[in-house]
Coordinates of C-alpha atoms in Angstrom, one line a residue:
M296 CA -115.5 115.0 73.1
N297 CA -118.2 116.3 70.9
E298 CA -121.2 113.9 70.7
I299 CA -124.4 115.1 72.2
S300 CA -123.6 114.0 75.8
N301 CA -125.0 115.5 79.1
L302 CA -123.8 112.5 81.1
C303 CA -127.5 112.0 82.1
T304 CA -130.0 109.3 81.0
G305 CA -132.1 111.4 78.9
A306 CA -133.5 114.7 80.1
C307 CA -131.1 115.6 83.3
L308 CA -133.9 117.6 85.2
A309 CA -136.7 115.1 84.8
G310 CA -136.3 111.9 82.9
K311 CA -139.4 110.9 80.8
G312 CA -138.9 107.3 81.3
M313 CA -139.0 104.5 78.3
R314 CA -141.9 104.1 76.4
E315 CA -143.6 103.1 73.2
D316 CA -143.8 105.9 70.7
Q317 CA -146.6 105.9 68.1
R318 CA -144.3 107.1 65.3
F319 CA -142.1 104.5 65.4
G320 CA -144.3 101.5 66.9
F321 CA -141.6 100.7 69.6
N322 CA -139.6 102.4 72.4
P323 CA -137.0 104.2 70.6
V324 CA -134.7 104.5 73.4
S325 CA -134.5 100.7 73.8
P326 CA -135.5 99.4 70.2
P327 CA -135.8 95.9 69.6
Y328 CA -132.4 95.2 68.1
A329 CA -129.9 96.2 70.8
I330 CA -126.6 97.6 69.8
N331 CA -124.0 96.7 72.5
N332 CA -124.1 100.2 74.0
Y333 CA -121.5 101.2 77.0
L334 CA -120.7 97.3 76.3
Q335 CA -123.8 96.5 78.1
K336 CA -126.6 96.8 75.8
A337 CA -127.4 100.1 77.4
P338 CA -130.7 102.1 76.6
L339 CA -129.5 104.7 73.7
N340 CA -130.4 107.5 75.9
T341 CA -127.4 106.6 78.3
S342 CA -125.4 109.9 79.0
T343 CA -127.1 111.4 76.0
L344 CA -130.8 112.7 75.0
D345 CA -133.8 111.2 74.5
M346 CA -134.4 109.5 71.1
D347 CA -137.5 111.5 70.6
C348 CA -136.0 114.9 71.0
K349 CA -136.5 117.1 68.0
H350 CA -134.3 119.3 66.1
Y351 CA -134.4 121.9 63.6
Q352 CA -137.4 120.9 61.1
K353 CA -138.7 118.7 63.5
L354 CA -136.0 116.1 63.0
L355 CA -135.9 113.5 65.6
E356 CA -132.6 112.6 67.7
Y357 CA -133.3 108.7 66.8
N358 CA -132.5 109.4 63.2
T359 CA -129.9 112.4 63.5
H360 CA -127.9 111.5 66.6
N361 CA -124.8 110.1 64.7
L362 CA -125.0 113.3 62.2
Y363 CA -124.3 115.5 65.3
G364 CA -120.3 114.9 65.0
L365 CA -119.9 115.2 61.4
M366 CA -122.1 118.5 61.4
E367 CA -120.2 119.9 64.1
G368 CA -117.1 119.3 62.7
K369 CA -118.1 120.9 59.2
A370 CA -119.0 124.0 61.0
T371 CA -116.0 124.2 62.8
R372 CA -113.8 123.8 59.9
R373 CA -115.6 126.1 57.6
V374 CA -115.6 129.1 60.5
M375 CA -111.9 128.6 61.2
E376 CA -110.9 129.1 57.4
K377 CA -113.0 131.9 57.0
V378 CA -111.3 133.6 60.2
H379 CA -108.0 132.4 59.7
Q380 CA -107.9 132.1 55.6
E381 CA -105.5 129.1 56.1
R382 CA -106.4 125.3 56.1
S383 CA -107.7 124.1 59.5
F384 CA -106.6 121.1 61.5
V385 CA -109.9 119.9 63.7
I386 CA -109.7 116.5 65.5
S387 CA -113.2 114.8 66.5
R388 CA -114.0 111.5 68.3
S389 CA -117.6 111.6 67.0
S390 CA -117.7 111.0 63.4
F391 CA -119.8 109.6 60.3
P392 CA -119.0 109.0 56.7
G393 CA -117.7 112.0 54.9
A394 CA -116.4 113.3 58.3
G395 CA -112.8 112.7 56.4
M396 CA -113.2 115.6 54.0
H397 CA -113.3 118.2 57.2
V398 CA -111.8 116.7 60.5
G399 CA -109.4 114.1 61.5
K400 CA -110.3 111.5 64.2
F401 CA -109.1 110.0 67.5
L402 CA -110.2 106.7 68.8
G403 CA -111.8 107.9 72.0
D404 CA -111.3 105.9 75.2
I405 CA -108.9 103.1 74.8
H406 CA -107.5 101.1 78.0
S407 CA -103.7 100.8 78.8
I408 CA -103.4 97.5 78.2
F409 CA -101.4 95.5 75.7
Y410 CA -104.5 94.3 74.0
D411 CA -106.3 97.6 73.2
M412 CA -102.6 98.7 71.9
Y413 CA -102.9 95.8 69.5
I414 CA -106.7 96.5 68.6
S415 CA -105.8 100.0 67.8
I416 CA -104.2 98.8 64.7
S417 CA -107.3 97.7 63.2
G418 CA -109.2 100.4 64.4
I419 CA -106.8 103.0 62.5
L420 CA -106.7 100.8 59.3
N421 CA -110.5 100.4 59.4
F422 CA -110.9 104.5 59.5
Q423 CA -108.5 104.7 56.5
L424 CA -111.2 102.5 54.5
F425 CA -113.9 105.1 56.0
G426 CA -112.3 107.9 54.3
I427 CA -111.0 109.5 57.5
P428 CA -107.0 109.1 57.0
M429 CA -105.9 111.3 59.7
V430 CA -106.8 108.9 62.9
G431 CA -104.8 107.8 65.8
A432 CA -105.2 106.0 69.4
D433 CA -104.3 107.6 72.5
I434 CA -100.6 106.4 73.0
C435 CA -99.9 104.8 76.2
G436 CA -103.8 104.3 76.9
F437 CA -106.4 106.8 78.1
K438 CA -108.3 104.5 80.9
L439 CA -106.3 102.7 84.2
N440 CA -102.4 103.4 84.6
T441 CA -100.0 102.9 81.9
T442 CA -96.5 101.1 82.7
E443 CA -93.1 102.0 81.2
E444 CA -93.0 99.0 79.0
L445 CA -96.3 99.4 77.7
C446 CA -95.8 103.1 77.0
G447 CA -92.5 102.4 75.3
R448 CA -94.0 99.9 73.0
W449 CA -96.9 102.0 72.3
I450 CA -94.8 104.9 71.1
Q451 CA -93.3 102.8 68.7
I452 CA -96.4 102.3 67.2
G453 CA -98.1 105.7 67.7
A454 CA -95.2 107.4 66.0
F455 CA -96.4 106.1 63.0
Y456 CA -100.2 106.7 63.3
T457 CA -101.1 109.7 61.3
F458 CA -102.5 111.2 64.2
S459 CA -100.1 110.7 66.8
R460 CA -101.0 111.9 70.7
D461 CA -99.9 110.6 73.9
H462 CA -103.4 111.3 75.9
T463 CA -104.8 109.8 79.4
E464 CA -107.7 110.2 81.7
K465 CA -107.9 112.6 84.5
G466 CA -107.0 110.6 88.2
T467 CA -104.6 108.3 86.1
L468 CA -100.8 108.6 86.5
S469 CA -99.1 111.1 84.5
Q470 CA -97.7 109.2 81.2
E471 CA -95.6 112.1 79.5
L472 CA -92.8 110.4 77.3
Y473 CA -90.0 111.7 79.5
R474 CA -91.4 110.2 82.6
W475 CA -89.0 107.1 82.0
D476 CA -85.6 107.6 80.7
S477 CA -86.0 104.5 78.5
V478 CA -89.3 105.7 76.8
A479 CA -88.0 109.0 76.5
A480 CA -84.9 107.8 74.6
I481 CA -87.3 105.2 72.7
A482 CA -89.6 108.4 71.8
R483 CA -86.8 110.5 70.5
K484 CA -85.5 107.9 68.1
V485 CA -88.9 107.1 66.5
L486 CA -90.4 110.5 66.7
S487 CA -87.1 111.4 64.7
I488 CA -88.1 108.8 62.1
R489 CA -91.5 110.0 61.7
Y490 CA -90.4 114.0 61.4
S491 CA -88.1 112.7 58.9
L492 CA -90.9 111.1 56.8
L493 CA -93.4 114.0 56.9
P494 CA -92.5 114.4 53.2
Y495 CA -93.4 111.0 52.3
Y496 CA -96.8 111.2 54.8
Y497 CA -97.6 114.6 53.0
T498 CA -97.4 112.8 49.8
L499 CA -99.5 110.2 50.9
F500 CA -102.2 112.9 52.5
Y501 CA -102.4 114.5 49.1
K502 CA -103.1 111.5 47.3
A503 CA -105.7 110.2 49.5
H504 CA -107.4 113.7 49.1
R505 CA -107.2 113.4 45.5
E506 CA -108.7 110.1 45.4
V507 CA -111.3 111.0 48.0
S508 CA -114.0 109.7 45.5
N509 CA -112.6 106.6 45.0
L510 CA -112.0 104.5 48.4
N511 CA -111.4 101.5 46.4
A512 CA -107.9 102.8 45.3
P513 CA -105.3 102.0 47.6
S514 CA -103.9 105.5 47.3
A515 CA -106.8 106.7 49.1
T516 CA -105.2 105.6 52.5
V517 CA -102.2 106.8 54.0
L518 CA -101.8 103.7 56.6
R519 CA -102.7 100.0 54.8
P520 CA -103.0 96.4 55.8
L521 CA -100.6 94.3 53.6
F522 CA -103.2 92.9 51.5
F523 CA -104.2 96.2 50.2
E524 CA -100.6 96.0 48.3
F525 CA -100.4 92.0 48.0
P526 CA -104.2 91.4 47.1
D527 CA -102.8 88.0 45.4
D528 CA -101.2 86.9 48.5
P529 CA -104.0 85.1 50.7
S530 CA -101.5 84.7 53.5
T531 CA -101.8 89.0 53.9
Y532 CA -105.4 88.9 54.6
P533 CA -105.5 87.8 58.2
I534 CA -102.2 89.8 59.2
D535 CA -103.4 92.8 61.7
R536 CA -100.2 92.9 63.6
Q537 CA -98.3 94.5 61.0
F538 CA -99.3 97.6 58.9
L539 CA -97.8 99.7 55.8
V540 CA -97.0 103.5 55.8
G541 CA -98.2 104.1 52.0
S542 CA -96.9 101.2 49.7
A543 CA -93.3 101.2 50.9
V544 CA -92.7 101.2 54.7
M545 CA -93.9 98.6 56.5
I546 CA -93.8 98.4 60.7
S547 CA -93.9 95.4 62.6
P548 CA -94.3 96.3 66.0
V549 CA -93.9 94.1 69.3
L550 CA -97.6 94.0 70.9
E551 CA -97.0 91.3 73.7
Q552 CA -95.8 92.1 77.3
G553 CA -92.2 91.0 77.6
A554 CA -91.5 89.8 74.2
T555 CA -88.3 90.6 73.0
S556 CA -89.0 89.4 69.1
V557 CA -91.8 89.5 66.9
K558 CA -92.8 87.4 64.0
A559 CA -93.1 89.5 60.8
Y560 CA -94.4 88.5 57.4
F561 CA -92.6 89.5 54.0
P562 CA -94.7 89.4 51.1
Q563 CA -92.9 88.6 47.9
G564 CA -90.0 90.9 46.6
V565 CA -87.1 92.6 48.0
W566 CA -87.3 94.3 51.4
Y567 CA -84.7 96.7 53.4
D568 CA -84.1 97.1 57.0
F569 CA -84.6 100.5 57.8
Y570 CA -81.5 100.7 60.0
N571 CA -78.8 99.1 58.3
Q572 CA -80.4 98.4 54.9
T573 CA -79.7 94.6 55.3
I574 CA -81.8 92.7 52.5
F575 CA -84.5 90.4 52.9
T576 CA -85.9 88.7 50.4
G577 CA -89.7 88.0 51.0
K578 CA -91.0 84.7 49.0
G579 CA -94.4 84.9 50.9
K580 CA -96.1 82.0 52.8
V581 CA -93.8 82.1 55.9
S582 CA -92.7 84.7 58.7
K583 CA -89.5 85.7 60.0
T584 CA -88.6 86.2 63.6
L585 CA -86.8 89.3 64.0
P586 CA -85.2 90.6 67.3
A587 CA -87.0 93.5 68.9
P588 CA -85.6 94.4 72.3
F589 CA -87.3 97.3 74.3
D590 CA -85.7 99.9 72.2
H591 CA -86.4 98.7 68.8
V592 CA -89.1 98.6 66.5
P593 CA -88.6 96.7 63.2
I594 CA -89.2 98.9 60.0
H595 CA -88.9 97.7 56.5
L596 CA -88.6 99.3 53.1
R597 CA -90.1 97.9 50.2
G598 CA -87.9 97.3 47.3
G599 CA -88.7 99.5 44.1
S600 CA -89.5 102.6 46.5
V601 CA -88.0 106.0 46.6
I602 CA -88.6 107.8 49.6
P603 CA -88.6 111.5 50.1
M604 CA -87.2 112.7 53.2
Q605 CA -85.9 115.8 55.2
A606 CA -84.2 116.3 58.5
A607 CA -85.9 115.7 61.8
A608 CA -86.6 118.8 63.9
N609 CA -88.5 119.7 66.8
T610 CA -91.1 121.5 64.4
T611 CA -92.6 120.6 61.4
V612 CA -91.8 124.3 60.3
S613 CA -88.3 124.0 60.8
G614 CA -88.1 120.3 59.5
R615 CA -89.7 121.9 56.0
K616 CA -86.5 124.4 55.8
T617 CA -84.1 121.5 55.7
N618 CA -82.5 119.8 52.3
F619 CA -84.9 117.0 50.7
T620 CA -83.1 113.5 50.5
L621 CA -84.2 110.7 48.7
L622 CA -83.8 107.2 50.0
V623 CA -83.9 104.7 47.0
A624 CA -84.6 101.0 47.7
L625 CA -83.9 99.0 44.6
N626 CA -86.1 95.9 43.7
S627 CA -84.8 92.9 42.1
S628 CA -84.4 94.4 38.7
E629 CA -82.6 97.4 40.4
S630 CA -85.0 100.1 39.6
A631 CA -87.1 102.1 41.9
S632 CA -89.8 105.0 41.5
G633 CA -91.4 107.4 43.8
D634 CA -93.1 110.7 43.8
V635 CA -93.4 113.7 46.4
Y636 CA -96.0 116.6 46.7
V637 CA -94.8 119.9 48.1
D638 CA -96.7 123.3 48.9
D639 CA -96.7 125.8 51.2
G640 CA -98.4 123.8 53.8
V641 CA -101.0 126.4 55.0
S642 CA -102.8 128.1 52.0
L643 CA -106.3 127.3 51.1
Q644 CA -105.5 127.6 47.1
P645 CA -101.9 126.3 47.5
N646 CA -99.2 126.9 44.6
K647 CA -97.9 123.3 44.4

């Protein structure tokens, strides 16, 4: 949590109250427009500083509040890399345009309910557009008590977040993935897939870093909505229950309590079931109903893709020492292409 937060309403020791400020012509704590602060249009100084507080060079909090997390992230990254002489890994909750050059992000307080699991997909895809590709939601939810079913379904999505973390609020039930035998088995399955795909993810991150000045390019993102890859297919425009990892891997998770199947849209082309290589020919316009028992999340590979992989391991260091394999998914012309980026993983100026 790295916003300017004091958990008071303005000054903790002596509240100043709300008043009109001559520099603004209105009350900066409760301006004429009302954002949905705390989901109730609360004053802007709720749990934080008054908006007329002054920063260095007399900059007002009203004009700089949202820059705090960005500036803190930049400073933290700079110091860590100076001290350790290796790449840093910094995760922030507060962010602002440009933060993705310095930090990753988690989406903050999310509830342990199926609806919030569903909307986490759009949240993560939005931050891809904002230039922050390393992003994730709290798997199993943060507020309220999670359930076995919710946690099992959430790790099936969260294993493919770029930032994948189980996290909960103090006072809620423990939600480690090993608490339930069923969830532990699901986690081992999907996290093994994630770890085997790390060379593919790493290549996507390299491309996103390279394209940071051109966010209109799909390669500037790691996770993508379907319409990024199929902009000529209007049926993909409203889809917010599926997503792509890069251009080649499509995730179609279960998002409804009690569901054992899921409707998945297959854009035109050849698609392969990740688990058994069954071929689906996507013709667009209609969705297919896929079986999705509790221990299964549908994953499909796009024809025409070559996906670099390594063996799943308990750590990324161990996984990077295993042999590479190539998963080749042919298109209708029986061709496929792909690429891989490799470096030492830690150097500030890597040898590629």
